[in-house]
């Protein structure tokens, strides 16, 4: 059974608008969360992370929000750009090194 | 740095054949991970090594799969015999281990097709 779930396989957003990607997890022992971005024919690359002691982490246009009570995290991209079109994976960890990944959400940012 | 190197990039084989995937981690990284990506299950961790020692192989689907890391700069994932359901993209990743949660750096992947 998957412990990290991304229920939206795809998302389409207009350039300049906000993109919101969602992720749910089931294991209450997870205390570190990450987002990875993947372009076609390339490996995933790290985007942003958040520890469970925080509820928000911001890096430029990217912000990750964590709601521990709901076991939910989200990635906000503002403003969205066509170059952001990629597959986004969320991941969670309960201890060093072992990450559990979701199935990914394909974001399409339309010019 | 060249990043994580994987070979081959594409592999097409027939059911029953042995398949060997190769990975060279980033120099200085002492943790290595093998993942499989499928449409249904996303990115699944198969096995990971720390200082060349297998730490967790609970994700290895069955005995047909095996992985080795004979030294700090090389690892293999072998499937024998291969089956059509093994078709997927296999990624290798590396990181520095320690108490911090360090990001994993992924290779470009090997797309495996078993006919």
mmCIF file with all atom_site columns, C-alpha atoms in Angstrom:
data_model
loop_
_atom_site.group_PDB
_atom_site.id
_atom_site.type_symbol
_atom_site.label_atom_id
_atom_site.label_alt_id
_atom_site.label_comp_id
_atom_site.label_asym_id
_atom_site.label_entity_id
_atom_site.label_seq_id
_atom_site.pdbx_PDB_ins_code
_atom_site.Cartn_x
_atom_site.Cartn_y
_atom_site.Cartn_z
_atom_site.occupancy
_atom_site.B_iso_or_equiv
_atom_site.pdbx_formal_charge
_atom_site.auth_seq_id
_atom_site.auth_comp_id
_atom_site.auth_asym_id
_atom_site.auth_atom_id
_atom_site.pdbx_PDB_model_num
ATOM 1   C CA . UNK A 1 1   ? 0.000  0.000   0.000   1.00 0.00 ? 1   UNK A CA 1
ATOM 2   C CA . UNK A 1 2   ? 1.383  3.384   -0.984  1.00 0.00 ? 2   UNK A CA 1
ATOM 3   C CA . UNK A 1 3   ? 2.211  5.588   1.974   1.00 0.00 ? 3   UNK A CA 1
ATOM 4   C CA . UNK A 1 4   ? 2.525  8.728   -0.150  1.00 0.00 ? 4   UNK A CA 1
ATOM 5   C CA . UNK A 1 5   ? -0.243 9.563   -2.596  1.00 0.00 ? 5   UNK A CA 1
ATOM 6   C CA . UNK A 1 6   ? -0.632 12.137  -5.309  1.00 0.00 ? 6   UNK A CA 1
ATOM 7   C CA . UNK A 1 7   ? -4.239 11.817  -6.395  1.00 0.00 ? 7   UNK A CA 1
ATOM 8   C CA . UNK A 1 8   ? -4.062 14.184  -9.344  1.00 0.00 ? 8   UNK A CA 1
ATOM 9   C CA . UNK A 1 9   ? -2.170 12.622  -12.241 1.00 0.00 ? 9   UNK A CA 1
ATOM 10  C CA . UNK A 1 10  ? -2.186 15.878  -14.177 1.00 0.00 ? 10  UNK A CA 1
ATOM 11  C CA . UNK A 1 11  ? -2.751 19.610  -13.817 1.00 0.00 ? 11  UNK A CA 1
ATOM 12  C CA . UNK A 1 12  ? -3.018 22.332  -16.436 1.00 0.00 ? 12  UNK A CA 1
ATOM 13  C CA . UNK A 1 13  ? -2.423 25.989  -15.542 1.00 0.00 ? 13  UNK A CA 1
ATOM 14  C CA . UNK A 1 14  ? -2.141 29.228  -17.484 1.00 0.00 ? 14  UNK A CA 1
ATOM 15  C CA . UNK A 1 15  ? 1.212  30.983  -17.490 1.00 0.00 ? 15  UNK A CA 1
ATOM 16  C CA . UNK A 1 16  ? 1.411  33.576  -14.720 1.00 0.00 ? 16  UNK A CA 1
ATOM 17  C CA . UNK A 1 17  ? -1.200 31.889  -12.545 1.00 0.00 ? 17  UNK A CA 1
ATOM 18  C CA . UNK A 1 18  ? -0.643 29.807  -9.433  1.00 0.00 ? 18  UNK A CA 1
ATOM 19  C CA . UNK A 1 19  ? -0.009 26.051  -9.647  1.00 0.00 ? 19  UNK A CA 1
ATOM 20  C CA . UNK A 1 20  ? -0.970 24.003  -6.600  1.00 0.00 ? 20  UNK A CA 1
ATOM 21  C CA . UNK A 1 21  ? 0.178  20.394  -6.410  1.00 0.00 ? 21  UNK A CA 1
ATOM 22  C CA . UNK A 1 22  ? -1.088 18.220  -3.587  1.00 0.00 ? 22  UNK A CA 1
ATOM 23  C CA . UNK A 1 23  ? 0.229  15.221  -1.719  1.00 0.00 ? 23  UNK A CA 1
ATOM 24  C CA . UNK A 1 24  ? -1.175 13.082  1.083   1.00 0.00 ? 24  UNK A CA 1
ATOM 25  C CA . UNK A 1 25  ? 0.606  10.631  3.344   1.00 0.00 ? 25  UNK A CA 1
ATOM 26  C CA . UNK A 1 26  ? -0.514 7.983   5.776   1.00 0.00 ? 26  UNK A CA 1
ATOM 27  C CA . UNK A 1 27  ? 2.492  7.322   8.001   1.00 0.00 ? 27  UNK A CA 1
ATOM 28  C CA . UNK A 1 28  ? 2.523  9.614   11.046  1.00 0.00 ? 28  UNK A CA 1
ATOM 29  C CA . UNK A 1 29  ? 6.210  8.824   11.570  1.00 0.00 ? 29  UNK A CA 1
ATOM 30  C CA . UNK A 1 30  ? 7.201  10.817  8.470   1.00 0.00 ? 30  UNK A CA 1
ATOM 31  C CA . UNK A 1 31  ? 9.025  13.946  9.563   1.00 0.00 ? 31  UNK A CA 1
ATOM 32  C CA . UNK A 1 32  ? 10.759 15.168  6.430   1.00 0.00 ? 32  UNK A CA 1
ATOM 33  C CA . UNK A 1 33  ? 9.196  15.896  3.069   1.00 0.00 ? 33  UNK A CA 1
ATOM 34  C CA . UNK A 1 34  ? 10.578 16.779  -0.333  1.00 0.00 ? 34  UNK A CA 1
ATOM 35  C CA . UNK A 1 35  ? 9.437  17.712  -3.810  1.00 0.00 ? 35  UNK A CA 1
ATOM 36  C CA . UNK A 1 36  ? 11.293 16.577  -6.906  1.00 0.00 ? 36  UNK A CA 1
ATOM 37  C CA . UNK A 1 37  ? 10.821 17.745  -10.468 1.00 0.00 ? 37  UNK A CA 1
ATOM 38  C CA . UNK A 1 38  ? 11.292 15.521  -13.500 1.00 0.00 ? 38  UNK A CA 1
ATOM 39  C CA . UNK A 1 39  ? 11.633 16.426  -17.157 1.00 0.00 ? 39  UNK A CA 1
ATOM 40  C CA . UNK A 1 40  ? 11.194 13.766  -19.884 1.00 0.00 ? 40  UNK A CA 1
ATOM 41  C CA . UNK A 1 41  ? 14.204 11.495  -20.401 1.00 0.00 ? 41  UNK A CA 1
ATOM 42  C CA . UNK A 1 42  ? 15.916 12.901  -17.301 1.00 0.00 ? 42  UNK A CA 1
ATOM 43  C CA . UNK A 1 43  ? 16.135 11.799  -13.686 1.00 0.00 ? 43  UNK A CA 1
ATOM 44  C CA . UNK A 1 44  ? 14.216 13.619  -10.959 1.00 0.00 ? 44  UNK A CA 1
ATOM 45  C CA . UNK A 1 45  ? 15.932 16.681  -9.465  1.00 0.00 ? 45  UNK A CA 1
ATOM 46  C CA . UNK A 1 46  ? 15.450 18.048  -5.982  1.00 0.00 ? 46  UNK A CA 1
ATOM 47  C CA . UNK A 1 47  ? 13.258 21.132  -5.743  1.00 0.00 ? 47  UNK A CA 1
ATOM 48  C CA . UNK A 1 48  ? 12.397 21.972  -2.141  1.00 0.00 ? 48  UNK A CA 1
ATOM 49  C CA . UNK A 1 49  ? 12.022 20.288  1.245   1.00 0.00 ? 49  UNK A CA 1
ATOM 50  C CA . UNK A 1 50  ? 10.372 20.855  4.599   1.00 0.00 ? 50  UNK A CA 1
ATOM 51  C CA . UNK A 1 51  ? 10.869 19.451  8.069   1.00 0.00 ? 51  UNK A CA 1
ATOM 52  C CA . UNK A 1 52  ? 7.893  18.562  10.229  1.00 0.00 ? 52  UNK A CA 1
ATOM 53  C CA . UNK A 1 53  ? 8.861  21.252  12.727  1.00 0.00 ? 53  UNK A CA 1
ATOM 54  C CA . UNK A 1 54  ? 7.789  23.823  10.149  1.00 0.00 ? 54  UNK A CA 1
ATOM 55  C CA . UNK A 1 55  ? 4.554  24.390  8.309   1.00 0.00 ? 55  UNK A CA 1
ATOM 56  C CA . UNK A 1 56  ? 5.947  26.433  5.447   1.00 0.00 ? 56  UNK A CA 1
ATOM 57  C CA . UNK A 1 57  ? 9.138  26.719  3.460   1.00 0.00 ? 57  UNK A CA 1
ATOM 58  C CA . UNK A 1 58  ? 9.697  29.153  0.644   1.00 0.00 ? 58  UNK A CA 1
ATOM 59  C CA . UNK A 1 59  ? 12.299 29.299  -2.103  1.00 0.00 ? 59  UNK A CA 1
ATOM 60  C CA . UNK A 1 60  ? 11.710 31.908  -4.750  1.00 0.00 ? 60  UNK A CA 1
ATOM 61  C CA . UNK A 1 61  ? 8.571  31.049  -6.701  1.00 0.00 ? 61  UNK A CA 1
ATOM 62  C CA . UNK A 1 62  ? 8.176  27.745  -4.872  1.00 0.00 ? 62  UNK A CA 1
ATOM 63  C CA . UNK A 1 63  ? 6.512  27.308  -1.484  1.00 0.00 ? 63  UNK A CA 1
ATOM 64  C CA . UNK A 1 64  ? 5.759  24.064  0.291   1.00 0.00 ? 64  UNK A CA 1
ATOM 65  C CA . UNK A 1 65  ? 3.057  23.928  2.944   1.00 0.00 ? 65  UNK A CA 1
ATOM 66  C CA . UNK A 1 66  ? 2.723  21.137  5.489   1.00 0.00 ? 66  UNK A CA 1
ATOM 67  C CA . UNK A 1 67  ? -0.454 20.325  7.423   1.00 0.00 ? 67  UNK A CA 1
ATOM 68  C CA . UNK A 1 68  ? 0.548  17.606  9.860   1.00 0.00 ? 68  UNK A CA 1
ATOM 69  C CA . UNK A 1 69  ? -2.894 17.103  11.354  1.00 0.00 ? 69  UNK A CA 1
ATOM 70  C CA . UNK A 1 70  ? -4.309 16.428  7.894   1.00 0.00 ? 70  UNK A CA 1
ATOM 71  C CA . UNK A 1 71  ? -1.189 14.547  6.755   1.00 0.00 ? 71  UNK A CA 1
ATOM 72  C CA . UNK A 1 72  ? -1.141 16.760  3.709   1.00 0.00 ? 72  UNK A CA 1
ATOM 73  C CA . UNK A 1 73  ? 1.429  18.848  1.915   1.00 0.00 ? 73  UNK A CA 1
ATOM 74  C CA . UNK A 1 74  ? 1.220  21.056  -1.092  1.00 0.00 ? 74  UNK A CA 1
ATOM 75  C CA . UNK A 1 75  ? 3.580  22.801  -3.477  1.00 0.00 ? 75  UNK A CA 1
ATOM 76  C CA . UNK A 1 76  ? 2.670  26.260  -4.731  1.00 0.00 ? 76  UNK A CA 1
ATOM 77  C CA . UNK A 1 77  ? 4.337  27.745  -7.783  1.00 0.00 ? 77  UNK A CA 1
ATOM 78  C CA . UNK A 1 78  ? 3.741  31.461  -8.280  1.00 0.00 ? 78  UNK A CA 1
ATOM 79  C CA . UNK A 1 79  ? 3.852  32.683  -10.964 1.00 0.00 ? 79  UNK A CA 1
ATOM 80  C CA . UNK A 1 80  ? 3.843  29.553  -13.099 1.00 0.00 ? 80  UNK A CA 1
ATOM 81  C CA . UNK A 1 81  ? 6.082  29.549  -16.172 1.00 0.00 ? 81  UNK A CA 1
ATOM 82  C CA . UNK A 1 82  ? 6.097  27.264  -19.232 1.00 0.00 ? 82  UNK A CA 1
ATOM 83  C CA . UNK A 1 83  ? 9.495  25.929  -18.102 1.00 0.00 ? 83  UNK A CA 1
ATOM 84  C CA . UNK A 1 84  ? 7.798  24.576  -14.986 1.00 0.00 ? 84  UNK A CA 1
ATOM 85  C CA . UNK A 1 85  ? 5.996  21.997  -17.137 1.00 0.00 ? 85  UNK A CA 1
ATOM 86  C CA . UNK A 1 86  ? 7.244  18.679  -15.770 1.00 0.00 ? 86  UNK A CA 1
ATOM 87  C CA . UNK A 1 87  ? 6.250  15.785  -13.530 1.00 0.00 ? 87  UNK A CA 1
ATOM 88  C CA . UNK A 1 88  ? 6.390  16.625  -9.826  1.00 0.00 ? 88  UNK A CA 1
ATOM 89  C CA . UNK A 1 89  ? 6.955  13.940  -7.212  1.00 0.00 ? 89  UNK A CA 1
ATOM 90  C CA . UNK A 1 90  ? 6.484  14.387  -3.504  1.00 0.00 ? 90  UNK A CA 1
ATOM 91  C CA . UNK A 1 91  ? 8.478  12.218  -1.124  1.00 0.00 ? 91  UNK A CA 1
ATOM 92  C CA . UNK A 1 92  ? 8.508  11.562  2.599   1.00 0.00 ? 92  UNK A CA 1
ATOM 93  C CA . UNK A 1 93  ? 10.982 10.121  5.034   1.00 0.00 ? 93  UNK A CA 1
ATOM 94  C CA . UNK A 1 94  ? 10.815 8.762   8.565   1.00 0.00 ? 94  UNK A CA 1
ATOM 95  C CA . UNK A 1 95  ? 14.548 8.338   8.883   1.00 0.00 ? 95  UNK A CA 1
ATOM 96  C CA . UNK A 1 96  ? 17.645 9.227   6.984   1.00 0.00 ? 96  UNK A CA 1
ATOM 97  C CA . UNK A 1 97  ? 18.014 8.020   3.421   1.00 0.00 ? 97  UNK A CA 1
ATOM 98  C CA . UNK A 1 98  ? 14.812 6.073   2.863   1.00 0.00 ? 98  UNK A CA 1
ATOM 99  C CA . UNK A 1 99  ? 12.363 8.160   0.853   1.00 0.00 ? 99  UNK A CA 1
ATOM 100 C CA . UNK A 1 100 ? 8.847  7.115   -0.119  1.00 0.00 ? 100 UNK A CA 1
ATOM 101 C CA . UNK A 1 101 ? 7.698  8.727   -3.360  1.00 0.00 ? 101 UNK A CA 1
ATOM 102 C CA . UNK A 1 102 ? 4.253  9.418   -4.721  1.00 0.00 ? 102 UNK A CA 1
ATOM 103 C CA . UNK A 1 103 ? 3.166  8.513   -8.237  1.00 0.00 ? 103 UNK A CA 1
ATOM 104 C CA . UNK A 1 104 ? 3.710  12.029  -9.583  1.00 0.00 ? 104 UNK A CA 1
ATOM 105 C CA . UNK A 1 105 ? 1.610  14.866  -11.002 1.00 0.00 ? 105 UNK A CA 1
ATOM 106 C CA . UNK A 1 106 ? 2.227  16.081  -14.540 1.00 0.00 ? 106 UNK A CA 1
ATOM 107 C CA . UNK A 1 107 ? 2.042  19.874  -14.657 1.00 0.00 ? 107 UNK A CA 1
ATOM 108 C CA . UNK A 1 108 ? 1.399  21.638  -17.942 1.00 0.00 ? 108 UNK A CA 1
ATOM 109 C CA . UNK A 1 109 ? 1.811  25.406  -17.937 1.00 0.00 ? 109 UNK A CA 1
ATOM 110 C CA . UNK A 1 110 ? 0.207  26.906  -21.016 1.00 0.00 ? 110 UNK A CA 1
ATOM 111 C CA . UNK A 1 111 ? 1.741  30.030  -22.572 1.00 0.00 ? 111 UNK A CA 1
ATOM 112 C CA . UNK B 2 1   ? 31.056 16.579  -11.841 1.00 0.00 ? 1   UNK B CA 1
ATOM 113 C CA . UNK B 2 2   ? 29.384 14.255  -14.341 1.00 0.00 ? 2   UNK B CA 1
ATOM 114 C CA . UNK B 2 3   ? 26.557 13.366  -11.999 1.00 0.00 ? 3   UNK B CA 1
ATOM 115 C CA . UNK B 2 4   ? 25.176 9.869   -11.589 1.00 0.00 ? 4   UNK B CA 1
ATOM 116 C CA . UNK B 2 5   ? 25.884 7.786   -14.671 1.00 0.00 ? 5   UNK B CA 1
ATOM 117 C CA . UNK B 2 6   ? 23.656 4.924   -15.760 1.00 0.00 ? 6   UNK B CA 1
ATOM 118 C CA . UNK B 2 7   ? 24.026 2.468   -18.595 1.00 0.00 ? 7   UNK B CA 1
ATOM 119 C CA . UNK B 2 8   ? 22.509 1.459   -20.834 1.00 0.00 ? 8   UNK B CA 1
ATOM 120 C CA . UNK B 2 9   ? 19.972 4.253   -21.360 1.00 0.00 ? 9   UNK B CA 1
ATOM 121 C CA . UNK B 2 10  ? 17.647 1.902   -23.183 1.00 0.00 ? 10  UNK B CA 1
ATOM 122 C CA . UNK B 2 11  ? 17.420 -1.858  -23.087 1.00 0.00 ? 11  UNK B CA 1
ATOM 123 C CA . UNK B 2 12  ? 15.077 -4.064  -25.103 1.00 0.00 ? 12  UNK B CA 1
ATOM 124 C CA . UNK B 2 13  ? 15.186 -7.751  -24.380 1.00 0.00 ? 13  UNK B CA 1
ATOM 125 C CA . UNK B 2 14  ? 13.089 -10.862 -24.665 1.00 0.00 ? 14  UNK B CA 1
ATOM 126 C CA . UNK B 2 15  ? 11.354 -12.583 -21.818 1.00 0.00 ? 15  UNK B CA 1
ATOM 127 C CA . UNK B 2 16  ? 13.625 -14.999 -20.029 1.00 0.00 ? 16  UNK B CA 1
ATOM 128 C CA . UNK B 2 17  ? 16.831 -13.156 -20.800 1.00 0.00 ? 17  UNK B CA 1
ATOM 129 C CA . UNK B 2 18  ? 19.182 -11.780 -18.160 1.00 0.00 ? 18  UNK B CA 1
ATOM 130 C CA . UNK B 2 19  ? 19.365 -8.005  -17.859 1.00 0.00 ? 19  UNK B CA 1
ATOM 131 C CA . UNK B 2 20  ? 22.103 -6.053  -16.086 1.00 0.00 ? 20  UNK B CA 1
ATOM 132 C CA . UNK B 2 21  ? 21.771 -2.364  -15.341 1.00 0.00 ? 21  UNK B CA 1
ATOM 133 C CA . UNK B 2 22  ? 24.790 -0.337  -14.277 1.00 0.00 ? 22  UNK B CA 1
ATOM 134 C CA . UNK B 2 23  ? 25.325 2.719   -12.145 1.00 0.00 ? 23  UNK B CA 1
ATOM 135 C CA . UNK B 2 24  ? 28.242 4.956   -11.241 1.00 0.00 ? 24  UNK B CA 1
ATOM 136 C CA . UNK B 2 25  ? 27.400 7.243   -8.304  1.00 0.00 ? 25  UNK B CA 1
ATOM 137 C CA . UNK B 2 26  ? 28.746 10.732  -7.771  1.00 0.00 ? 26  UNK B CA 1
ATOM 138 C CA . UNK B 2 27  ? 32.270 10.618  -6.429  1.00 0.00 ? 27  UNK B CA 1
ATOM 139 C CA . UNK B 2 28  ? 32.295 11.045  -2.659  1.00 0.00 ? 28  UNK B CA 1
ATOM 140 C CA . UNK B 2 29  ? 28.724 9.899   -2.188  1.00 0.00 ? 29  UNK B CA 1
ATOM 141 C CA . UNK B 2 30  ? 28.455 6.873   0.083   1.00 0.00 ? 30  UNK B CA 1
ATOM 142 C CA . UNK B 2 31  ? 24.778 5.998   -0.291  1.00 0.00 ? 31  UNK B CA 1
ATOM 143 C CA . UNK B 2 32  ? 23.328 4.482   -3.439  1.00 0.00 ? 32  UNK B CA 1
ATOM 144 C CA . UNK B 2 33  ? 19.700 3.774   -4.289  1.00 0.00 ? 33  UNK B CA 1
ATOM 145 C CA . UNK B 2 34  ? 17.925 1.810   -7.005  1.00 0.00 ? 34  UNK B CA 1
ATOM 146 C CA . UNK B 2 35  ? 14.380 2.901   -7.901  1.00 0.00 ? 35  UNK B CA 1
ATOM 147 C CA . UNK B 2 36  ? 11.816 1.693   -10.404 1.00 0.00 ? 36  UNK B CA 1
ATOM 148 C CA . UNK B 2 37  ? 9.257  4.004   -11.988 1.00 0.00 ? 37  UNK B CA 1
ATOM 149 C CA . UNK B 2 38  ? 5.963  2.684   -13.309 1.00 0.00 ? 38  UNK B CA 1
ATOM 150 C CA . UNK B 2 39  ? 2.738  4.429   -14.226 1.00 0.00 ? 39  UNK B CA 1
ATOM 151 C CA . UNK B 2 40  ? 0.787  2.654   -11.529 1.00 0.00 ? 40  UNK B CA 1
ATOM 152 C CA . UNK B 2 41  ? 3.160  2.877   -8.582  1.00 0.00 ? 41  UNK B CA 1
ATOM 153 C CA . UNK B 2 42  ? 5.319  5.876   -9.341  1.00 0.00 ? 42  UNK B CA 1
ATOM 154 C CA . UNK B 2 43  ? 8.848  5.758   -7.945  1.00 0.00 ? 43  UNK B CA 1
ATOM 155 C CA . UNK B 2 44  ? 9.502  2.688   -5.827  1.00 0.00 ? 44  UNK B CA 1
ATOM 156 C CA . UNK B 2 45  ? 12.677 2.157   -3.834  1.00 0.00 ? 45  UNK B CA 1
ATOM 157 C CA . UNK B 2 46  ? 14.079 -1.285  -4.614  1.00 0.00 ? 46  UNK B CA 1
ATOM 158 C CA . UNK B 2 47  ? 17.250 -1.339  -2.530  1.00 0.00 ? 47  UNK B CA 1
ATOM 159 C CA . UNK B 2 48  ? 19.797 0.985   -1.031  1.00 0.00 ? 48  UNK B CA 1
ATOM 160 C CA . UNK B 2 49  ? 23.423 0.676   -0.024  1.00 0.00 ? 49  UNK B CA 1
ATOM 161 C CA . UNK B 2 50  ? 25.431 2.569   2.540   1.00 0.00 ? 50  UNK B CA 1
ATOM 162 C CA . UNK B 2 51  ? 29.215 2.353   2.255   1.00 0.00 ? 51  UNK B CA 1
ATOM 163 C CA . UNK B 2 52  ? 28.772 -0.491  -0.285  1.00 0.00 ? 52  UNK B CA 1
ATOM 164 C CA . UNK B 2 53  ? 26.685 -2.567  2.146   1.00 0.00 ? 53  UNK B CA 1
ATOM 165 C CA . UNK B 2 54  ? 23.011 -3.326  1.365   1.00 0.00 ? 54  UNK B CA 1
ATOM 166 C CA . UNK B 2 55  ? 20.922 -1.719  4.103   1.00 0.00 ? 55  UNK B CA 1
ATOM 167 C CA . UNK B 2 56  ? 17.352 -2.236  2.960   1.00 0.00 ? 56  UNK B CA 1
ATOM 168 C CA . UNK B 2 57  ? 16.270 -4.542  0.136   1.00 0.00 ? 57  UNK B CA 1
ATOM 169 C CA . UNK B 2 58  ? 12.632 -4.815  1.183   1.00 0.00 ? 58  UNK B CA 1
ATOM 170 C CA . UNK B 2 59  ? 11.533 -3.224  -2.084  1.00 0.00 ? 59  UNK B CA 1
ATOM 171 C CA . UNK B 2 60  ? 13.128 -5.875  -4.290  1.00 0.00 ? 60  UNK B CA 1
ATOM 172 C CA . UNK B 2 61  ? 10.106 -7.522  -5.914  1.00 0.00 ? 61  UNK B CA 1
ATOM 173 C CA . UNK B 2 62  ? 11.294 -11.105 -5.943  1.00 0.00 ? 62  UNK B CA 1
ATOM 174 C CA . UNK B 2 63  ? 14.285 -13.399 -6.172  1.00 0.00 ? 63  UNK B CA 1
ATOM 175 C CA . UNK B 2 64  ? 14.704 -12.662 -9.849  1.00 0.00 ? 64  UNK B CA 1
ATOM 176 C CA . UNK B 2 65  ? 16.119 -9.282  -8.828  1.00 0.00 ? 65  UNK B CA 1
ATOM 177 C CA . UNK B 2 66  ? 19.572 -8.872  -7.307  1.00 0.00 ? 66  UNK B CA 1
ATOM 178 C CA . UNK B 2 67  ? 21.869 -5.909  -6.724  1.00 0.00 ? 67  UNK B CA 1
ATOM 179 C CA . UNK B 2 68  ? 25.534 -5.596  -5.930  1.00 0.00 ? 68  UNK B CA 1
ATOM 180 C CA . UNK B 2 69  ? 27.921 -2.822  -5.061  1.00 0.00 ? 69  UNK B CA 1
ATOM 181 C CA . UNK B 2 70  ? 31.461 -4.224  -5.285  1.00 0.00 ? 70  UNK B CA 1
ATOM 182 C CA . UNK B 2 71  ? 33.084 -0.831  -4.686  1.00 0.00 ? 71  UNK B CA 1
ATOM 183 C CA . UNK B 2 72  ? 32.220 2.788   -3.990  1.00 0.00 ? 72  UNK B CA 1
ATOM 184 C CA . UNK B 2 73  ? 32.054 3.727   -7.655  1.00 0.00 ? 73  UNK B CA 1
ATOM 185 C CA . UNK B 2 74  ? 29.954 0.974   -9.196  1.00 0.00 ? 74  UNK B CA 1
ATOM 186 C CA . UNK B 2 75  ? 26.692 -0.876  -8.694  1.00 0.00 ? 75  UNK B CA 1
ATOM 187 C CA . UNK B 2 76  ? 24.618 -3.310  -10.742 1.00 0.00 ? 76  UNK B CA 1
ATOM 188 C CA . UNK B 2 77  ? 20.984 -4.339  -10.720 1.00 0.00 ? 77  UNK B CA 1
ATOM 189 C CA . UNK B 2 78  ? 20.356 -7.695  -12.340 1.00 0.00 ? 78  UNK B CA 1
ATOM 190 C CA . UNK B 2 79  ? 17.099 -9.292  -13.388 1.00 0.00 ? 79  UNK B CA 1
ATOM 191 C CA . UNK B 2 80  ? 17.205 -12.973 -14.231 1.00 0.00 ? 80  UNK B CA 1
ATOM 192 C CA . UNK B 2 81  ? 15.053 -14.170 -15.857 1.00 0.00 ? 81  UNK B CA 1
ATOM 193 C CA . UNK B 2 82  ? 13.332 -11.032 -17.059 1.00 0.00 ? 82  UNK B CA 1
ATOM 194 C CA . UNK B 2 83  ? 9.549  -10.854 -17.550 1.00 0.00 ? 83  UNK B CA 1
ATOM 195 C CA . UNK B 2 84  ? 7.332  -8.371  -19.439 1.00 0.00 ? 84  UNK B CA 1
ATOM 196 C CA . UNK B 2 85  ? 6.033  -6.935  -16.153 1.00 0.00 ? 85  UNK B CA 1
ATOM 197 C CA . UNK B 2 86  ? 9.585  -5.789  -15.361 1.00 0.00 ? 86  UNK B CA 1
ATOM 198 C CA . UNK B 2 87  ? 9.299  -3.189  -18.106 1.00 0.00 ? 87  UNK B CA 1
ATOM 199 C CA . UNK B 2 88  ? 9.826  0.187   -16.445 1.00 0.00 ? 88  UNK B CA 1
ATOM 200 C CA . UNK B 2 89  ? 12.354 2.974   -16.042 1.00 0.00 ? 89  UNK B CA 1
ATOM 201 C CA . UNK B 2 90  ? 15.015 2.132   -13.495 1.00 0.00 ? 90  UNK B CA 1
ATOM 202 C CA . UNK B 2 91  ? 16.795 4.974   -11.732 1.00 0.00 ? 91  UNK B CA 1
ATOM 203 C CA . UNK B 2 92  ? 19.941 4.988   -9.691  1.00 0.00 ? 92  UNK B CA 1
ATOM 204 C CA . UNK B 2 93  ? 20.519 7.778   -7.164  1.00 0.00 ? 93  UNK B CA 1
ATOM 205 C CA . UNK B 2 94  ? 23.304 8.663   -4.766  1.00 0.00 ? 94  UNK B CA 1
ATOM 206 C CA . UNK B 2 95  ? 23.750 10.867  -1.740  1.00 0.00 ? 95  UNK B CA 1
ATOM 207 C CA . UNK B 2 96  ? 25.971 11.499  1.229   1.00 0.00 ? 96  UNK B CA 1
ATOM 208 C CA . UNK B 2 97  ? 24.699 9.705   4.303   1.00 0.00 ? 97  UNK B CA 1
ATOM 209 C CA . UNK B 2 98  ? 24.700 11.050  7.784   1.00 0.00 ? 98  UNK B CA 1
ATOM 210 C CA . UNK B 2 99  ? 22.334 12.439  10.329  1.00 0.00 ? 99  UNK B CA 1
ATOM 211 C CA . UNK B 2 100 ? 21.045 15.096  7.969   1.00 0.00 ? 100 UNK B CA 1
ATOM 212 C CA . UNK B 2 101 ? 18.403 14.267  5.414   1.00 0.00 ? 101 UNK B CA 1
ATOM 213 C CA . UNK B 2 102 ? 20.451 14.749  2.329   1.00 0.00 ? 102 UNK B CA 1
ATOM 214 C CA . UNK B 2 103 ? 19.005 15.162  -1.110  1.00 0.00 ? 103 UNK B CA 1
ATOM 215 C CA . UNK B 2 104 ? 19.415 12.273  -3.503  1.00 0.00 ? 104 UNK B CA 1
ATOM 216 C CA . UNK B 2 105 ? 20.870 12.915  -6.936  1.00 0.00 ? 105 UNK B CA 1
ATOM 217 C CA . UNK B 2 106 ? 19.318 10.824  -9.675  1.00 0.00 ? 106 UNK B CA 1
ATOM 218 C CA . UNK B 2 107 ? 20.803 9.452   -12.850 1.00 0.00 ? 107 UNK B CA 1
ATOM 219 C CA . UNK B 2 108 ? 18.971 9.743   -16.190 1.00 0.00 ? 108 UNK B CA 1
ATOM 220 C CA . UNK B 2 109 ? 17.491 6.264   -15.864 1.00 0.00 ? 109 UNK B CA 1
ATOM 221 C CA . UNK B 2 110 ? 17.446 3.082   -17.920 1.00 0.00 ? 110 UNK B CA 1
ATOM 222 C CA . UNK B 2 111 ? 14.270 2.388   -19.858 1.00 0.00 ? 111 UNK B CA 1
ATOM 223 C CA . UNK B 2 112 ? 13.799 -1.382  -19.879 1.00 0.00 ? 112 UNK B CA 1
ATOM 224 C CA . UNK B 2 113 ? 11.416 -3.104  -22.250 1.00 0.00 ? 113 UNK B CA 1
ATOM 225 C CA . UNK B 2 114 ? 10.909 -6.840  -21.911 1.00 0.00 ? 114 UNK B CA 1
ATOM 226 C CA . UNK B 2 115 ? 9.071  -8.358  -24.854 1.00 0.00 ? 115 UNK B CA 1
#
